[in-house]
Amino acid sequence: MSHIQKTDPDLFDILNREIEREESTLELIASENFTSPAVMEMSGGVMTNKYAEGYPGKRYYGGCDHVDEAENLARNRLKVLFNCDYANVQPHSGSQANMAVLMTFLSPGDTVLGLDLSHGGHLTHGSSVNFSGKLYNFVSYHVSRESGRVDFNEVKQLAKDHKPKLIICGGSAYPRFIEFEQFREIADSVGAFLMADIAHPAGLVAAGIHPSPMEYCDVVTSTTHKTLRGPRGGIIMMGTDFENPWGIVAPKSGRVKKVSELLDSTVMPGIQGGPLMHIIAAKAIAFGEALKPDFKEYAQQVVDNAQFMANQLMELGYKLVSNGTDTHVILIDLTQNNISGKKAELALGFAGITVNKNMVPFDEKSPFVTSGIRVGTPAITTRGMGQTEIAQIVNWIDKAIHASDNDGILSNIKKEVNILCESFPIYPHLNH
Ligand code: DSN
């Protein structure tokens, strides 16, 4: 009998309902995935008990021998996975990874260029309701109305006009490869640092399917739980470490500090205390999994599935931002379909298909309503679904969008979704 079942039946029931939801519905949220049972076992293991402020070999607490081993393994595996010089695996989330980079590379008030949130960026890339937009002078760039891709003429002009200290590339709803090389050229032309946020395509980068930022970007952040399929968390990397240009020296020796040292101390003690050692160990497991040859096959299948889904949607007349995808992300613009993103999300949810409403570039609706939905294939691909299932899923999406007010049709779709999901179990070992 489960310990939770014995001690807390309320939470046991809640947990089982969530297991049932994940097993019986189609998860199309582009930023979600299903970790392996090994990652989950480590995330729920004894390392959650351990305080380990500091870094391996330099902790403020005793008893850190084994968590040191786990963190070293996580860092070393991450360096091999992304072919980089420096890795910090402690950020609790992608937002904290981004905060650590901004606090290391900038002073409050400094100017930064980031992709507008409603054009596919991220809260931490300068949204006015986020610390990034409050502490720094963010100037947003956009995608072009025609292509749905970053408007590099605008980026170039903004860089020239505003002389940013940092340019951020990447985002949370950009279906195309991030154009690291073009951003590098612009950053160099104005002497800016370049940061890539690869939270979304990280697994595709690790698998060699998406170009790597390491050669072009000074610093790279990511989450670990999206296409990378690890536990929930953040990471910071640098392709090549370098001496800081801000004149920060080690107090005793006078040696100029490396940026890696500054990033480490911004993460801890700058913005975080005790690292989540159970999650760091689980990250190490996920990085080990991503180093195996079958992860490349998985990542390729994620993209093949997304491209197949995108083509099927376009054949049915749906408008996709940028007319397709290079990655796992598809952004459907519903402006012509007479339904808001909010209503489509609700109807699809009722039909057992989970997506999120999403702003589309030049959206006239608010972020709470939106004109689009974002869909993605990492989670259904982990379940083993391919083109046959995707053709069926696209038909259900289309039917649900057209019948968004018809509970009967939506619940019939849900029954069919449930039957499909039964053939693709996620965690057969879990009681539910
Ligand atoms: N919330 C994440 C996403 O859905 O893409 C970004 O942080």
XYZ file of C-alpha atoms and ligand atoms in Angstrom:
439
model
C 0.000 0.000 0.000
C 1.275 3.471 -0.843
C 2.567 5.567 2.079
C 0.456 8.465 0.892
C -2.608 6.242 0.800
C -1.963 5.253 4.439
C -1.199 8.680 5.809
C -3.097 11.136 3.655
C -6.056 9.752 1.750
C -7.045 13.227 0.562
C -3.767 13.756 -1.246
C -3.750 10.144 -2.410
C -7.055 10.756 -4.175
C -5.803 13.995 -5.672
C -2.640 12.263 -6.890
C -4.643 9.463 -8.467
C -6.891 11.911 -10.218
C -3.829 13.609 -11.705
C -2.361 10.246 -12.782
C -5.686 9.421 -14.396
C -5.802 12.828 -16.134
C -2.290 12.438 -17.523
C -2.959 8.861 -18.679
C -6.370 9.427 -20.229
C -5.958 12.761 -22.039
C -3.728 14.058 -24.823
C -1.059 16.437 -23.543
C -0.294 18.933 -26.283
C 1.138 21.736 -24.135
C 4.428 22.371 -25.928
C 6.382 22.939 -22.715
C 5.321 19.734 -20.979
C 6.614 16.191 -21.120
C 6.625 12.921 -19.158
C 9.841 12.136 -17.304
C 11.153 8.604 -17.058
C 10.286 6.592 -13.933
C 13.988 6.836 -12.976
C 13.898 10.649 -13.052
C 10.723 10.599 -11.012
C 12.125 8.132 -8.475
C 15.174 10.333 -7.924
C 13.005 13.476 -7.689
C 11.086 11.849 -4.863
C 14.120 10.353 -3.141
C 16.144 10.952 0.025
C 18.261 13.761 -1.412
C 15.291 16.019 -0.771
C 16.424 15.841 2.873
C 19.838 17.386 2.336
C 20.981 20.971 2.753
C 23.986 21.710 0.549
C 24.404 25.469 0.189
C 27.519 26.097 -1.870
C 29.016 23.996 -4.652
C 30.671 20.533 -4.710
C 33.771 20.575 -2.498
C 32.825 24.012 -1.093
C 29.658 23.564 0.946
C 28.445 25.332 4.051
C 27.097 22.048 5.459
C 28.580 18.688 6.432
C 27.485 15.353 5.021
C 27.594 16.493 1.406
C 29.834 13.715 -0.012
C 27.100 11.991 -1.984
C 25.196 15.041 -3.113
C 28.570 16.378 -4.311
C 28.949 13.242 -6.427
C 25.475 13.729 -7.860
C 26.015 17.421 -8.657
C 29.413 16.742 -10.246
C 27.849 14.063 -12.412
C 25.040 16.422 -13.415
C 27.497 19.180 -14.362
C 29.839 16.857 -16.236
C 27.066 15.156 -18.167
C 25.555 18.515 -19.067
C 28.906 19.750 -20.387
C 29.217 16.689 -22.623
C 25.583 16.905 -23.747
C 25.866 20.511 -24.934
C 29.604 20.586 -25.571
C 30.197 23.506 -23.222
C 32.862 24.694 -20.801
C 30.666 25.685 -17.907
C 27.472 24.340 -16.387
C 25.480 25.386 -13.337
C 22.699 22.936 -12.494
C 21.347 24.680 -9.397
C 18.718 27.143 -10.684
C 15.335 26.036 -9.391
C 13.669 27.139 -12.625
C 14.266 28.718 -16.007
C 13.212 32.089 -14.613
C 15.868 31.870 -11.906
C 18.481 30.878 -14.468
C 17.532 33.977 -16.463
C 17.547 36.151 -13.360
C 21.061 34.947 -12.499
C 22.339 35.833 -15.963
C 20.745 39.291 -15.952
C 22.135 40.012 -12.486
C 25.607 38.886 -13.545
C 25.835 40.668 -16.883
C 23.882 43.861 -16.097
C 23.318 46.605 -13.579
C 19.795 47.803 -12.857
C 18.639 50.207 -15.563
C 20.863 48.722 -18.285
C 19.371 48.270 -21.729
C 18.528 44.823 -23.106
C 16.807 43.637 -26.290
C 14.347 40.747 -25.969
C 11.568 39.219 -28.060
C 8.178 40.687 -27.162
C 6.118 38.227 -25.091
C 3.159 38.460 -27.452
C 5.466 37.649 -30.370
C 6.803 34.479 -28.749
C 9.210 35.762 -26.068
C 9.080 35.015 -22.352
C 8.056 36.827 -19.179
C 11.699 37.093 -18.125
C 12.672 38.688 -21.434
C 11.384 42.072 -20.333
C 7.675 41.807 -19.602
C 6.584 44.860 -17.626
C 4.960 42.651 -14.969
C 8.154 40.646 -14.424
C 11.338 41.516 -12.478
C 13.152 41.735 -15.830
C 10.948 44.545 -17.114
C 10.919 46.289 -13.757
C 14.687 46.251 -13.095
C 16.133 46.678 -16.569
C 15.418 48.859 -19.562
C 14.108 46.219 -21.952
C 13.392 47.150 -25.552
C 11.308 44.569 -27.403
C 11.889 43.305 -30.895
C 9.206 41.505 -32.886
C 8.536 39.000 -35.624
C 7.593 40.224 -39.067
C 3.897 40.186 -39.916
C 4.543 38.431 -43.229
C 6.962 35.685 -42.231
C 6.241 35.203 -38.521
C 10.034 35.055 -38.063
C 12.239 37.494 -36.157
C 12.438 40.789 -38.011
C 16.205 41.215 -38.170
C 15.960 44.637 -39.787
C 14.157 45.787 -36.666
C 16.644 44.049 -34.335
C 19.535 45.727 -36.170
C 17.903 49.155 -35.987
C 16.967 48.788 -32.299
C 20.503 47.661 -31.484
C 21.930 50.698 -33.297
C 19.505 53.106 -31.634
C 19.590 51.744 -28.083
C 23.117 50.255 -27.761
C 22.004 47.384 -25.507
C 24.458 45.716 -23.139
C 22.755 42.375 -23.744
C 20.572 40.814 -26.423
C 18.396 37.821 -25.536
C 17.353 35.371 -28.222
C 14.873 32.518 -27.842
C 11.402 32.390 -26.378
C 8.447 30.270 -25.441
C 6.312 30.329 -28.578
C 8.707 30.607 -31.500
C 8.188 27.683 -33.884
C 11.373 28.227 -35.885
C 15.056 27.546 -35.187
C 16.573 30.353 -33.123
C 18.863 32.301 -35.482
C 21.949 32.437 -33.221
C 24.372 33.454 -35.963
C 22.332 36.470 -37.075
C 21.901 37.615 -33.484
C 25.663 37.272 -32.943
C 26.427 39.543 -35.874
C 24.118 42.218 -34.506
C 25.436 41.831 -30.959
C 28.997 42.223 -32.255
C 28.077 45.304 -34.250
C 27.134 47.146 -31.047
C 29.416 45.402 -28.535
C 26.543 43.618 -26.740
C 26.628 40.290 -24.973
C 24.357 37.598 -26.393
C 22.286 35.279 -24.233
C 20.243 32.377 -25.621
C 17.270 31.022 -23.732
C 16.862 27.529 -25.184
C 14.294 26.341 -22.617
C 12.004 25.124 -25.389
C 14.300 23.451 -27.908
C 16.978 22.244 -25.428
C 16.276 18.558 -26.109
C 16.455 19.197 -29.849
C 19.766 21.047 -29.398
C 21.138 18.205 -27.269
C 20.153 15.746 -29.995
C 21.844 17.832 -32.706
C 18.567 18.556 -34.514
C 18.383 22.258 -33.646
C 21.566 24.355 -34.157
C 23.670 24.806 -31.043
C 24.009 28.260 -29.457
C 27.368 27.486 -27.859
C 29.567 28.842 -30.627
C 27.595 32.090 -30.910
C 26.266 33.017 -27.492
C 28.148 34.225 -24.441
C 25.757 32.503 -22.094
C 22.905 30.032 -22.457
C 20.007 29.230 -20.144
C 17.406 26.515 -20.246
C 14.840 24.589 -18.341
C 15.249 20.839 -17.980
C 11.649 19.654 -18.198
C 10.464 20.484 -21.705
C 11.980 18.746 -24.750
C 14.894 17.703 -22.511
C 12.435 15.509 -20.562
C 14.046 15.918 -17.149
C 12.716 17.074 -13.789
C 11.339 20.606 -13.401
C 14.310 23.010 -13.131
C 16.800 25.397 -14.720
C 20.418 25.376 -15.922
C 23.039 27.902 -17.069
C 25.841 27.123 -19.516
C 28.669 28.848 -21.357
C 30.291 27.422 -24.477
C 33.525 29.160 -23.484
C 34.219 30.664 -20.100
C 36.030 34.021 -20.061
C 37.493 36.643 -17.734
C 34.923 39.171 -16.634
C 35.262 42.548 -18.368
C 33.866 44.500 -15.407
C 37.101 44.520 -13.396
C 35.877 42.180 -10.671
C 38.865 40.591 -8.954
C 39.319 37.941 -6.275
C 39.835 39.852 -3.000
C 43.068 38.168 -1.825
C 44.942 37.363 -5.012
C 43.710 40.246 -7.175
C 43.108 37.681 -9.953
C 40.449 38.705 -12.470
C 37.471 36.448 -11.900
C 36.009 34.256 -14.597
C 32.388 34.898 -15.584
C 31.655 31.316 -14.453
C 32.648 32.275 -10.902
C 30.382 35.312 -11.010
C 27.452 33.276 -12.343
C 27.982 30.671 -9.614
C 27.880 33.303 -6.917
C 24.869 35.067 -8.417
C 22.949 31.786 -8.251
C 24.155 31.021 -4.705
C 24.225 33.101 -2.497
C 22.914 35.839 -4.853
C 19.406 34.617 -5.522
C 19.098 31.105 -4.071
C 19.962 29.320 -0.864
C 19.965 25.545 -0.556
C 19.932 23.761 -3.898
C 17.287 21.088 -4.536
C 19.674 18.134 -4.440
C 17.000 15.558 -5.302
C 16.213 17.561 -8.441
C 19.885 18.050 -9.287
C 20.407 14.278 -9.038
C 17.304 13.760 -11.185
C 18.730 16.259 -13.708
C 21.870 14.073 -13.827
C 19.693 11.068 -14.673
C 17.884 12.995 -17.411
C 21.178 14.235 -18.905
C 22.423 10.618 -18.875
C 19.257 9.569 -20.705
C 19.675 12.377 -23.248
C 23.232 11.183 -23.947
C 21.940 7.793 -25.093
C 21.423 7.182 -28.843
C 17.680 6.585 -28.496
C 17.191 10.170 -27.270
C 18.273 11.388 -30.731
C 15.585 9.165 -32.240
C 13.051 10.548 -29.792
C 13.955 14.180 -30.571
C 13.796 13.560 -34.321
C 10.385 11.953 -33.885
C 9.195 14.999 -31.885
C 10.047 17.257 -34.833
C 8.716 14.822 -37.469
C 5.462 14.611 -35.525
C 5.199 18.390 -35.192
C 5.857 18.940 -38.900
C 3.318 16.282 -39.827
C 0.771 17.863 -37.478
C 1.489 21.325 -38.886
C 0.944 20.113 -42.458
C -2.286 18.347 -41.535
C -3.585 21.493 -39.830
C -2.680 23.663 -42.808
C -4.417 21.197 -45.162
C -7.553 21.788 -43.129
C -7.134 25.525 -43.671
C -5.626 26.532 -40.318
C -3.251 29.468 -40.324
C 0.015 28.769 -38.519
C 2.382 31.482 -37.387
C 5.406 31.256 -39.742
C 3.470 28.718 -41.854
C 4.896 25.704 -40.085
C 7.552 24.664 -37.635
C 11.190 23.592 -37.403
C 10.720 22.363 -33.859
C 8.161 20.851 -31.483
C 6.053 24.042 -31.319
C 3.076 24.953 -33.491
C 1.292 28.257 -33.024
C -2.220 28.233 -34.494
C -3.635 31.642 -35.350
C -7.412 31.375 -34.934
C -8.149 34.949 -35.976
C -9.990 33.756 -39.109
C -11.765 30.896 -37.310
C -14.224 32.955 -35.327
C -13.084 31.492 -31.983
C -10.730 32.893 -29.338
C -7.756 30.994 -27.929
C -9.551 30.904 -24.585
C -12.643 29.268 -25.998
C -10.614 26.820 -28.104
C -8.565 25.823 -25.030
C -11.763 25.190 -23.084
C -13.445 23.203 -25.856
C -10.355 21.090 -26.463
C -9.978 20.517 -22.726
C -13.530 19.283 -22.596
C -12.659 16.904 -25.436
C -9.658 15.520 -23.505
C -7.009 17.470 -25.435
C -4.876 19.841 -23.350
C -3.424 22.936 -25.028
C -2.820 26.511 -23.941
C -4.295 29.687 -25.312
C -1.504 31.861 -26.624
C -1.095 35.352 -28.004
C -0.218 35.430 -31.678
C 1.943 38.199 -33.137
C -0.057 41.436 -33.538
C -2.878 39.940 -31.463
C -5.759 42.289 -30.813
C -7.107 40.220 -27.925
C -5.811 40.299 -24.346
C -3.460 37.643 -22.918
C -6.463 36.251 -21.004
C -8.424 35.693 -24.220
C -5.900 35.580 -27.087
C -6.366 34.732 -30.757
C -4.296 31.581 -30.789
C -3.420 28.256 -29.261
C 0.014 26.736 -28.902
C 0.404 22.996 -29.403
C 3.446 20.758 -29.217
C 4.491 17.154 -29.630
C 7.087 16.328 -26.919
C 4.646 14.592 -24.558
C 2.634 12.559 -27.075
C 5.903 11.488 -28.717
C 7.188 10.238 -25.362
C 4.017 8.126 -25.226
C 5.039 6.571 -28.543
C 2.491 8.271 -30.782
C 3.301 8.841 -34.464
C 1.646 9.908 -37.699
C -1.374 7.598 -37.521
C -2.342 8.967 -34.116
C -1.517 12.549 -35.101
C -3.800 12.406 -38.145
C -6.567 11.336 -35.779
C -5.680 14.029 -33.208
C -5.778 16.773 -35.854
C -9.252 15.631 -36.893
C -10.384 15.789 -33.265
C -8.886 19.262 -32.843
C -10.720 20.449 -35.956
C -13.990 18.861 -34.888
C -13.760 20.306 -31.359
C -12.996 23.802 -32.636
C -16.003 23.653 -34.955
C -18.233 22.210 -32.222
C -16.971 24.309 -29.347
C -20.525 24.874 -28.044
C -21.698 21.315 -28.501
C -21.118 19.330 -25.306
C -22.363 16.124 -26.934
C -19.777 16.214 -29.708
C -17.016 17.236 -27.325
C -17.746 14.412 -24.920
C -17.853 11.900 -27.773
C -14.389 13.078 -28.829
C -13.255 12.668 -25.236
C -14.392 9.037 -25.218
C -12.402 8.377 -28.383
C -9.379 10.190 -26.917
C -9.600 8.007 -23.797
C -9.607 4.853 -25.922
C -6.540 5.996 -27.874
C -4.718 6.886 -24.649
C -5.342 3.430 -23.193
C -3.137 1.994 -25.935
C -0.280 4.341 -24.997
C 0.186 4.001 -21.224
C 2.686 6.371 -19.621
C 3.316 4.960 -16.154
C 1.915 1.395 -16.074
C 3.714 0.806 -12.764
C 1.679 3.438 -10.919
C -1.497 2.433 -9.092
C -4.533 4.207 -10.303
N 5.638 28.484 -19.088
C 6.607 28.076 -20.064
C 5.977 27.672 -21.345
O 4.880 27.175 -21.310
O 6.587 27.813 -22.387
C 7.651 29.093 -20.270
O 8.196 29.395 -19.046
